[in-house]
Amino acid sequence: MSYYDILIVGAGHAGAQAAIALRQMGFDGSVGMIGDEKDPPYERPPLSKEYFAGDKGFDRLLIRPAAFWAERNIAMLLGRRVRSVDPVGRFVTVGDEEIGYGKLIWCTGGSPRMLTCKGADAHNVHAVRRRDDVDAMMAKLDSVTHVTIIGGGYIGLEAAAVLSKLGKQVVLLEAQDRVLARVAGEDLSRFYEGEHRAHGVDRRTGAQIDHIDATDGRATAVLMQDGERIDTDMIIVGIGIIPETGPLIAAGAAGGNGVDVDEYCRTSLPDIYAVGDCASHANRFAGGAQMRLESVQNANDQAKVAVAHIMEKPAAYDAVPWFWSNQYDLKLQTVGISAGFDQTILRGDPASRSFSIVYLKGGKVIALDCVNAVKDYVQGRAHVVAAATLDPAQLADASIPLKEVGLG
Ligand code: FAD
């Protein structure tokens, strides 16, 4: 049986950062990283942005050059999938092979949630999670005119922006009454709906899908519950992910929506950490609520927390959440977690396409969404960290820099 002092499962953002942090902190034991994709760790966000648009080649997505891992003596076991974990014998199973570990860092992200209706398994129904997903779509795009995107979250909206810029006819179907309903307030949703409409995207909210019509395994139309038929050449599904936690939960780890971790990213199993999209943790910026965060920030920061604990320099996870989304010429930057807000304050005019929304709860700043407003994003961060109570009139005055807004 091969053995690694630290075995990382999942070669994505969190796995890469964990390996990098181990060597940066001077860990000199053996490190192995198992990943079921064929490529070394790469950035996932461009998959629905610059890479999909053809503006950035795959080499520029690599988190580190391919040679980096061997230079740091990190064994990359790619194209292999862990199917079980034995926390007593301290080994994982990959195919018929057992690989032993001293400590395990579980960084497996999630798999795209797919539709379950009739026709959902047609070969031109795509997810956007992995390089392979996007390569498969890009290979077909020349023969595609009509694309139906299911899901009005960030990934669906970013894909809509890319495809409409490429001249495709895009219909975007969102089941809720507004896009981005899960992650943002109504002002931001309405702004992005307007932008997509202005770019020719046929955006439908409250859209209930009945099934997909397919001929010879190829989807030809989406049939709505109200009887409408939307003819299509390609379908993209962006309706969230299911955390990849099966082997850990089967091994006895506590969890439900993700694997439960404590403030040091420890699971309930001995010497097993979980990090990134798959890790359910209590987040101070959500009032201590248990949650999974799907962001590069969370993957990187949790990886550092797990490694610091392994290196016996524990520092509890307390990083302020941040995220971004690029659509058309709009750069959205968010800081904090807006869920649970009871008031919003608009800074600037959305019509100018540069503005911010400040989210408050009980008078305290809990989050900001900043559209083409980098200064607000940078300066607002400290207010989120401090949960500051600020003067609402000054907050609403975009001519006053956020760092100069007085206490309320
Ligand atoms: P991942 O990066 O998904 O890595 C997990 C890896 O583990 C994958 O390679 C997976 O195949 C592998 N794996 C799973 N199970 C096993 C197993 N049993 N054995 C071996 N390997 C396994 N975040 C932002 O902050 N900003 C953005 O703009 C943004 N845009 C995004 C756009 C897209 C299209 C997508 C898909 C995500 C985006 N995200 C964005 C989210 C961000 O990419 C994720 O939060 C981040 O990748 C999480 O890192 P992770 O390491 O937890 O998971």
mmCIF file of C-alpha atoms in Angstrom, residues 122-408:
data_model
loop_
_atom_site.group_PDB
_atom_site.id
_atom_site.type_symbol
_atom_site.label_atom_id
_atom_site.label_comp_id
_atom_site.label_asym_id
_atom_site.label_seq_id
_atom_site.Cartn_x
_atom_site.Cartn_y
_atom_site.Cartn_z
ATOM 1 C CA ALA A 122 -29.786 14.125 -23.801
ATOM 2 C CA HIS A 123 -26.198 14.583 -24.958
ATOM 3 C CA ASN A 124 -26.588 18.287 -25.664
ATOM 4 C CA VAL A 125 -27.680 19.051 -22.095
ATOM 5 C CA HIS A 126 -24.587 20.431 -20.396
ATOM 6 C CA ALA A 127 -23.359 21.467 -16.967
ATOM 7 C CA VAL A 128 -20.604 24.032 -16.358
ATOM 8 C CA ARG A 129 -18.345 22.640 -13.681
ATOM 9 C CA ARG A 130 -15.294 21.118 -15.297
ATOM 10 C CA ARG A 131 -13.018 21.886 -18.198
ATOM 11 C CA ASP A 132 -14.461 18.864 -20.020
ATOM 12 C CA ASP A 133 -17.989 20.281 -19.732
ATOM 13 C CA VAL A 134 -16.974 23.526 -21.373
ATOM 14 C CA ASP A 135 -14.767 21.915 -24.019
ATOM 15 C CA ALA A 136 -17.700 19.727 -25.027
ATOM 16 C CA MET A 137 -19.929 22.785 -25.442
ATOM 17 C CA MET A 138 -17.309 24.824 -27.268
ATOM 18 C CA ALA A 139 -16.772 22.005 -29.751
ATOM 19 C CA LYS A 140 -20.443 22.210 -30.715
ATOM 20 C CA LEU A 141 -21.002 25.965 -30.671
ATOM 21 C CA ASP A 142 -20.501 26.548 -34.399
ATOM 22 C CA SER A 143 -23.583 24.501 -35.170
ATOM 23 C CA VAL A 144 -25.652 26.046 -32.374
ATOM 24 C CA THR A 145 -27.978 29.026 -32.765
ATOM 25 C CA HIS A 146 -30.504 28.650 -29.951
ATOM 26 C CA VAL A 147 -29.316 27.984 -26.406
ATOM 27 C CA THR A 148 -31.589 27.494 -23.418
ATOM 28 C CA ILE A 149 -30.024 28.161 -20.054
ATOM 29 C CA ILE A 150 -31.777 26.717 -17.047
ATOM 30 C CA GLY A 151 -30.992 28.585 -13.846
ATOM 31 C CA GLY A 152 -30.547 32.301 -13.229
ATOM 32 C CA GLY A 153 -27.692 32.106 -10.725
ATOM 33 C CA TYR A 154 -24.226 33.477 -11.410
ATOM 34 C CA ILE A 155 -23.134 30.615 -13.644
ATOM 35 C CA GLY A 156 -26.271 30.738 -15.789
ATOM 36 C CA LEU A 157 -26.053 34.517 -16.130
ATOM 37 C CA GLU A 158 -22.360 34.447 -16.977
ATOM 38 C CA ALA A 159 -22.954 31.778 -19.603
ATOM 39 C CA ALA A 160 -25.811 33.875 -21.015
ATOM 40 C CA ALA A 161 -23.508 36.895 -21.263
ATOM 41 C CA VAL A 162 -20.820 34.908 -23.106
ATOM 42 C CA LEU A 163 -23.250 33.266 -25.493
ATOM 43 C CA SER A 164 -25.166 36.407 -26.342
ATOM 44 C CA LYS A 165 -21.844 38.133 -27.083
ATOM 45 C CA LEU A 166 -21.041 35.219 -29.386
ATOM 46 C CA GLY A 167 -24.262 35.984 -31.249
ATOM 47 C CA LYS A 168 -26.349 33.086 -29.967
ATOM 48 C CA GLN A 169 -30.063 33.380 -29.298
ATOM 49 C CA VAL A 170 -30.329 32.791 -25.569
ATOM 50 C CA VAL A 171 -33.385 31.958 -23.498
ATOM 51 C CA LEU A 172 -32.755 31.966 -19.755
ATOM 52 C CA LEU A 173 -35.252 30.127 -17.560
ATOM 53 C CA GLU A 174 -35.397 30.825 -13.841
ATOM 54 C CA ALA A 175 -37.936 29.045 -11.643
ATOM 55 C CA GLN A 176 -38.048 31.769 -8.994
ATOM 56 C CA ASP A 177 -39.546 35.199 -9.529
ATOM 57 C CA ARG A 178 -36.161 36.837 -10.078
ATOM 58 C CA VAL A 179 -32.611 35.917 -11.024
ATOM 59 C CA LEU A 180 -29.950 35.662 -8.284
ATOM 60 C CA ALA A 181 -32.730 35.169 -5.726
ATOM 61 C CA ARG A 182 -30.580 32.871 -3.604
ATOM 62 C CA VAL A 183 -27.624 35.211 -3.295
ATOM 63 C CA ALA A 184 -28.676 38.847 -3.681
ATOM 64 C CA GLY A 185 -31.395 41.380 -2.958
ATOM 65 C CA GLU A 186 -34.041 42.388 -5.444
ATOM 66 C CA ASP A 187 -32.300 45.579 -6.621
ATOM 67 C CA LEU A 188 -29.349 43.618 -7.938
ATOM 68 C CA SER A 189 -31.597 40.990 -9.516
ATOM 69 C CA ARG A 190 -33.612 43.604 -11.378
ATOM 70 C CA PHE A 191 -30.465 45.356 -12.550
ATOM 71 C CA TYR A 192 -29.022 42.179 -14.055
ATOM 72 C CA GLU A 193 -32.350 41.206 -15.571
ATOM 73 C CA GLY A 194 -32.392 44.580 -17.338
ATOM 74 C CA GLU A 195 -28.822 44.173 -18.554
ATOM 75 C CA HIS A 196 -29.487 40.747 -20.012
ATOM 76 C CA ARG A 197 -32.666 41.957 -21.657
ATOM 77 C CA ALA A 198 -30.720 44.858 -23.196
ATOM 78 C CA HIS A 199 -28.248 42.334 -24.607
ATOM 79 C CA GLY A 200 -31.008 40.324 -26.223
ATOM 80 C CA VAL A 201 -31.323 37.513 -23.687
ATOM 81 C CA ASP A 202 -34.894 36.268 -23.465
ATOM 82 C CA ARG A 203 -35.115 36.003 -19.711
ATOM 83 C CA ARG A 204 -38.107 34.268 -18.131
ATOM 84 C CA THR A 205 -38.727 34.129 -14.396
ATOM 85 C CA GLY A 206 -41.260 31.899 -12.646
ATOM 86 C CA ALA A 207 -40.451 29.431 -15.433
ATOM 87 C CA GLN A 208 -41.579 25.875 -14.685
ATOM 88 C CA ILE A 209 -40.127 23.188 -16.921
ATOM 89 C CA ASP A 210 -42.142 20.082 -17.668
ATOM 90 C CA HIS A 211 -39.717 18.059 -19.774
ATOM 91 C CA ILE A 212 -37.211 18.112 -22.595
ATOM 92 C CA ASP A 213 -38.076 16.808 -26.041
ATOM 93 C CA ALA A 214 -35.263 14.769 -27.517
ATOM 94 C CA THR A 215 -34.741 13.002 -30.834
ATOM 95 C CA ASP A 216 -32.038 10.335 -31.133
ATOM 96 C CA GLY A 217 -30.660 11.434 -27.761
ATOM 97 C CA ARG A 218 -30.416 15.083 -28.806
ATOM 98 C CA ALA A 219 -32.571 17.693 -27.056
ATOM 99 C CA THR A 220 -34.636 19.735 -29.488
ATOM 100 C CA ALA A 221 -36.966 21.705 -27.212
ATOM 101 C CA VAL A 222 -37.795 22.556 -23.633
ATOM 102 C CA LEU A 223 -41.477 22.048 -22.842
ATOM 103 C CA MET A 224 -42.876 24.319 -20.161
ATOM 104 C CA GLN A 225 -45.646 23.411 -17.738
ATOM 105 C CA ASP A 226 -47.870 26.060 -19.310
ATOM 106 C CA GLY A 227 -47.530 24.229 -22.632
ATOM 107 C CA GLU A 228 -45.031 26.580 -24.263
ATOM 108 C CA ARG A 229 -42.392 24.927 -26.426
ATOM 109 C CA ILE A 230 -38.931 26.510 -26.593
ATOM 110 C CA ASP A 231 -36.967 25.119 -29.520
ATOM 111 C CA THR A 232 -33.288 24.765 -28.746
ATOM 112 C CA ASP A 233 -29.984 23.421 -30.058
ATOM 113 C CA MET A 234 -28.259 23.228 -26.681
ATOM 114 C CA ILE A 235 -29.267 23.309 -23.029
ATOM 115 C CA ILE A 236 -27.079 24.514 -20.179
ATOM 116 C CA VAL A 237 -28.091 23.642 -16.645
ATOM 117 C CA GLY A 238 -26.853 25.864 -13.829
ATOM 118 C CA ILE A 239 -28.980 24.968 -10.826
ATOM 119 C CA GLY A 240 -26.376 24.451 -8.146
ATOM 120 C CA ILE A 241 -24.184 21.643 -6.937
ATOM 121 C CA ILE A 242 -24.432 18.586 -4.759
ATOM 122 C CA PRO A 243 -21.401 18.374 -2.465
ATOM 123 C CA GLU A 244 -19.160 15.386 -3.181
ATOM 124 C CA THR A 245 -19.142 13.868 0.267
ATOM 125 C CA GLY A 246 -20.384 10.311 -0.306
ATOM 126 C CA PRO A 247 -17.261 8.364 0.771
ATOM 127 C CA LEU A 248 -16.752 10.489 3.897
ATOM 128 C CA ILE A 249 -20.359 10.304 5.010
ATOM 129 C CA ALA A 250 -20.338 6.545 4.359
ATOM 130 C CA ALA A 251 -17.250 6.367 6.578
ATOM 131 C CA GLY A 252 -19.239 7.963 9.401
ATOM 132 C CA ALA A 253 -18.468 11.680 9.093
ATOM 133 C CA ALA A 254 -21.193 13.965 10.416
ATOM 134 C CA GLY A 255 -22.892 15.990 7.723
ATOM 135 C CA GLY A 256 -25.954 16.590 5.640
ATOM 136 C CA ASN A 257 -25.600 19.324 3.076
ATOM 137 C CA GLY A 258 -21.817 18.899 3.023
ATOM 138 C CA VAL A 259 -19.440 17.486 5.613
ATOM 139 C CA ASP A 260 -19.643 19.241 8.968
ATOM 140 C CA VAL A 261 -16.404 20.869 10.040
ATOM 141 C CA ASP A 262 -15.368 22.870 13.089
ATOM 142 C CA GLU A 263 -13.517 26.198 13.077
ATOM 143 C CA TYR A 264 -10.266 24.388 12.164
ATOM 144 C CA CYS A 265 -11.933 22.512 9.304
ATOM 145 C CA ARG A 266 -11.822 19.221 11.216
ATOM 146 C CA THR A 267 -14.536 16.715 10.417
ATOM 147 C CA SER A 268 -15.936 14.436 13.101
ATOM 148 C CA LEU A 269 -13.503 11.710 11.944
ATOM 149 C CA PRO A 270 -9.979 11.603 13.422
ATOM 150 C CA ASP A 271 -7.299 13.414 11.379
ATOM 151 C CA ILE A 272 -9.698 14.103 8.521
ATOM 152 C CA TYR A 273 -10.243 17.718 7.461
ATOM 153 C CA ALA A 274 -12.718 19.008 4.879
ATOM 154 C CA VAL A 275 -12.311 22.236 2.983
ATOM 155 C CA GLY A 276 -14.021 24.264 0.252
ATOM 156 C CA ASP A 277 -17.384 23.812 -1.444
ATOM 157 C CA CYS A 278 -17.982 20.485 0.315
ATOM 158 C CA ALA A 279 -17.411 21.771 3.874
ATOM 159 C CA SER A 280 -20.339 22.870 6.000
ATOM 160 C CA HIS A 281 -19.175 25.300 8.650
ATOM 161 C CA ALA A 282 -20.531 27.911 11.051
ATOM 162 C CA ASN A 283 -19.839 31.293 9.478
ATOM 163 C CA ARG A 284 -19.588 34.367 11.676
ATOM 164 C CA PHE A 285 -20.571 36.577 8.739
ATOM 165 C CA ALA A 286 -23.885 34.750 8.561
ATOM 166 C CA GLY A 287 -24.539 35.135 12.266
ATOM 167 C CA GLY A 288 -22.905 31.788 12.977
ATOM 168 C CA ALA A 289 -25.275 29.884 10.685
ATOM 169 C CA GLN A 290 -24.091 26.513 9.382
ATOM 170 C CA MET A 291 -23.434 26.799 5.651
ATOM 171 C CA ARG A 292 -21.376 25.807 2.657
ATOM 172 C CA LEU A 293 -19.777 28.632 0.729
ATOM 173 C CA GLU A 294 -19.066 28.080 -2.940
ATOM 174 C CA SER A 295 -16.274 30.518 -3.617
ATOM 175 C CA VAL A 296 -12.579 30.643 -4.353
ATOM 176 C CA GLN A 297 -12.107 32.762 -1.219
ATOM 177 C CA ASN A 298 -13.601 30.098 1.010
ATOM 178 C CA ALA A 299 -11.672 27.263 -0.668
ATOM 179 C CA ASN A 300 -8.352 29.057 -0.283
ATOM 180 C CA ASP A 301 -8.907 30.394 3.221
ATOM 181 C CA GLN A 302 -10.240 27.130 4.624
ATOM 182 C CA ALA A 303 -7.311 25.244 3.083
ATOM 183 C CA LYS A 304 -4.916 27.547 4.931
ATOM 184 C CA VAL A 305 -6.852 27.028 8.175
ATOM 185 C CA ALA A 306 -6.691 23.232 7.882
ATOM 186 C CA VAL A 307 -2.979 23.323 7.099
ATOM 187 C CA ALA A 308 -2.237 25.738 9.961
ATOM 188 C CA HIS A 309 -3.947 23.302 12.306
ATOM 189 C CA ILE A 310 -1.942 20.388 10.923
ATOM 190 C CA MET A 311 1.217 22.457 11.421
ATOM 191 C CA GLU A 312 0.169 23.053 15.036
ATOM 192 C CA LYS A 313 -0.344 26.774 14.497
ATOM 193 C CA PRO A 314 -4.116 26.775 14.791
ATOM 194 C CA ALA A 315 -6.071 29.855 13.707
ATOM 195 C CA ALA A 316 -9.857 29.515 13.612
ATOM 196 C CA TYR A 317 -11.615 30.220 10.311
ATOM 197 C CA ASP A 318 -12.886 33.787 10.391
ATOM 198 C CA ALA A 319 -12.293 35.116 6.878
ATOM 199 C CA VAL A 320 -14.693 37.652 5.414
ATOM 200 C CA PRO A 321 -16.481 36.099 2.427
ATOM 201 C CA TRP A 322 -15.974 37.706 -0.980
ATOM 202 C CA PHE A 323 -16.966 36.794 -4.501
ATOM 203 C CA TRP A 324 -17.052 38.242 -7.986
ATOM 204 C CA SER A 325 -18.950 37.808 -11.219
ATOM 205 C CA ASN A 326 -18.156 39.171 -14.677
ATOM 206 C CA GLN A 327 -20.993 39.698 -17.119
ATOM 207 C CA TYR A 328 -20.612 41.847 -20.240
ATOM 208 C CA ASP A 329 -18.554 44.868 -19.130
ATOM 209 C CA LEU A 330 -19.903 44.633 -15.583
ATOM 210 C CA LYS A 331 -17.705 43.531 -12.727
ATOM 211 C CA LEU A 332 -19.685 42.616 -9.654
ATOM 212 C CA GLN A 333 -17.763 42.267 -6.408
ATOM 213 C CA THR A 334 -19.482 41.190 -3.243
ATOM 214 C CA VAL A 335 -18.230 41.143 0.309
ATOM 215 C CA GLY A 336 -20.037 39.638 3.270
ATOM 216 C CA ILE A 337 -23.156 37.504 3.216
ATOM 217 C CA SER A 338 -26.364 39.363 2.477
ATOM 218 C CA ALA A 339 -28.774 36.584 3.510
ATOM 219 C CA GLY A 340 -31.034 37.721 6.334
ATOM 220 C CA PHE A 341 -30.749 41.469 5.585
ATOM 221 C CA ASP A 342 -33.644 43.695 6.678
ATOM 222 C CA GLN A 343 -32.654 46.896 4.863
ATOM 223 C CA THR A 344 -30.735 47.901 1.755
ATOM 224 C CA ILE A 345 -29.180 51.233 0.873
ATOM 225 C CA LEU A 346 -28.394 52.071 -2.723
ATOM 226 C CA ARG A 347 -25.243 54.071 -3.453
ATOM 227 C CA GLY A 348 -25.180 55.580 -6.909
ATOM 228 C CA ASP A 349 -27.505 55.159 -9.833
ATOM 229 C CA PRO A 350 -27.874 51.720 -11.462
ATOM 230 C CA ALA A 351 -28.571 53.527 -14.748
ATOM 231 C CA SER A 352 -24.960 54.741 -14.654
ATOM 232 C CA ARG A 353 -23.888 51.055 -14.429
ATOM 233 C CA SER A 354 -21.678 51.882 -11.459
ATOM 234 C CA PHE A 355 -23.314 51.548 -8.056
ATOM 235 C CA SER A 356 -23.361 49.585 -4.821
ATOM 236 C CA ILE A 357 -25.971 48.048 -2.616
ATOM 237 C CA VAL A 358 -25.281 48.027 1.109
ATOM 238 C CA TYR A 359 -27.092 45.312 3.065
ATOM 239 C CA LEU A 360 -27.945 45.969 6.702
ATOM 240 C CA LYS A 361 -29.318 43.814 9.450
ATOM 241 C CA GLY A 362 -30.471 45.487 12.649
ATOM 242 C CA GLY A 363 -28.726 48.637 11.410
ATOM 243 C CA LYS A 364 -25.341 46.905 10.985
ATOM 244 C CA VAL A 365 -23.577 46.533 7.639
ATOM 245 C CA ILE A 366 -23.485 42.831 6.749
ATOM 246 C CA ALA A 367 -22.645 42.860 3.031
ATOM 247 C CA LEU A 368 -22.108 44.909 -0.113
ATOM 248 C CA ASP A 369 -22.754 44.183 -3.767
ATOM 249 C CA CYS A 370 -20.625 46.548 -5.850
ATOM 250 C CA VAL A 371 -21.131 46.832 -9.600
ATOM 251 C CA ASN A 372 -18.241 48.540 -11.381
ATOM 252 C CA ALA A 373 -17.527 50.178 -8.032
ATOM 253 C CA VAL A 374 -14.158 48.880 -6.897
ATOM 254 C CA LYS A 375 -13.605 51.651 -4.342
ATOM 255 C CA ASP A 376 -16.822 50.798 -2.526
ATOM 256 C CA TYR A 377 -15.849 47.145 -2.513
ATOM 257 C CA VAL A 378 -12.394 47.826 -1.113
ATOM 258 C CA GLN A 379 -13.539 50.394 1.439
ATOM 259 C CA GLY A 380 -16.737 48.586 2.406
ATOM 260 C CA ARG A 381 -14.908 45.495 3.503
ATOM 261 C CA ALA A 382 -13.807 47.015 6.830
ATOM 262 C CA HIS A 383 -17.421 47.975 7.591
ATOM 263 C CA VAL A 384 -18.539 44.375 7.002
ATOM 264 C CA VAL A 385 -15.755 43.009 9.181
ATOM 265 C CA ALA A 386 -16.685 45.451 11.950
ATOM 266 C CA ALA A 387 -20.457 44.992 11.414
ATOM 267 C CA ALA A 388 -20.490 48.788 11.581
ATOM 268 C CA THR A 389 -23.558 50.890 12.295
ATOM 269 C CA LEU A 390 -23.247 53.834 9.909
ATOM 270 C CA ASP A 391 -25.147 57.001 9.120
ATOM 271 C CA PRO A 392 -27.750 55.902 6.540
ATOM 272 C CA ALA A 393 -27.896 59.282 4.794
ATOM 273 C CA GLN A 394 -24.130 59.335 4.303
ATOM 274 C CA LEU A 395 -24.141 55.710 3.198
ATOM 275 C CA ALA A 396 -26.637 56.586 0.482
ATOM 276 C CA ASP A 397 -24.493 59.497 -0.722
ATOM 277 C CA ALA A 398 -22.112 58.042 -3.296
ATOM 278 C CA SER A 399 -20.062 61.263 -3.285
ATOM 279 C CA ILE A 400 -18.878 60.384 0.247
ATOM 280 C CA PRO A 401 -16.220 57.643 0.119
ATOM 281 C CA LEU A 402 -17.290 54.674 2.215
ATOM 282 C CA LYS A 403 -14.231 54.951 4.436
ATOM 283 C CA GLU A 404 -15.349 58.463 5.409
ATOM 284 C CA VAL A 405 -18.949 57.586 6.253
ATOM 285 C CA GLY A 406 -19.594 58.412 9.900
ATOM 286 C CA LEU A 407 -21.153 56.236 12.544
ATOM 287 C CA GLY A 408 -24.925 56.156 12.740
#
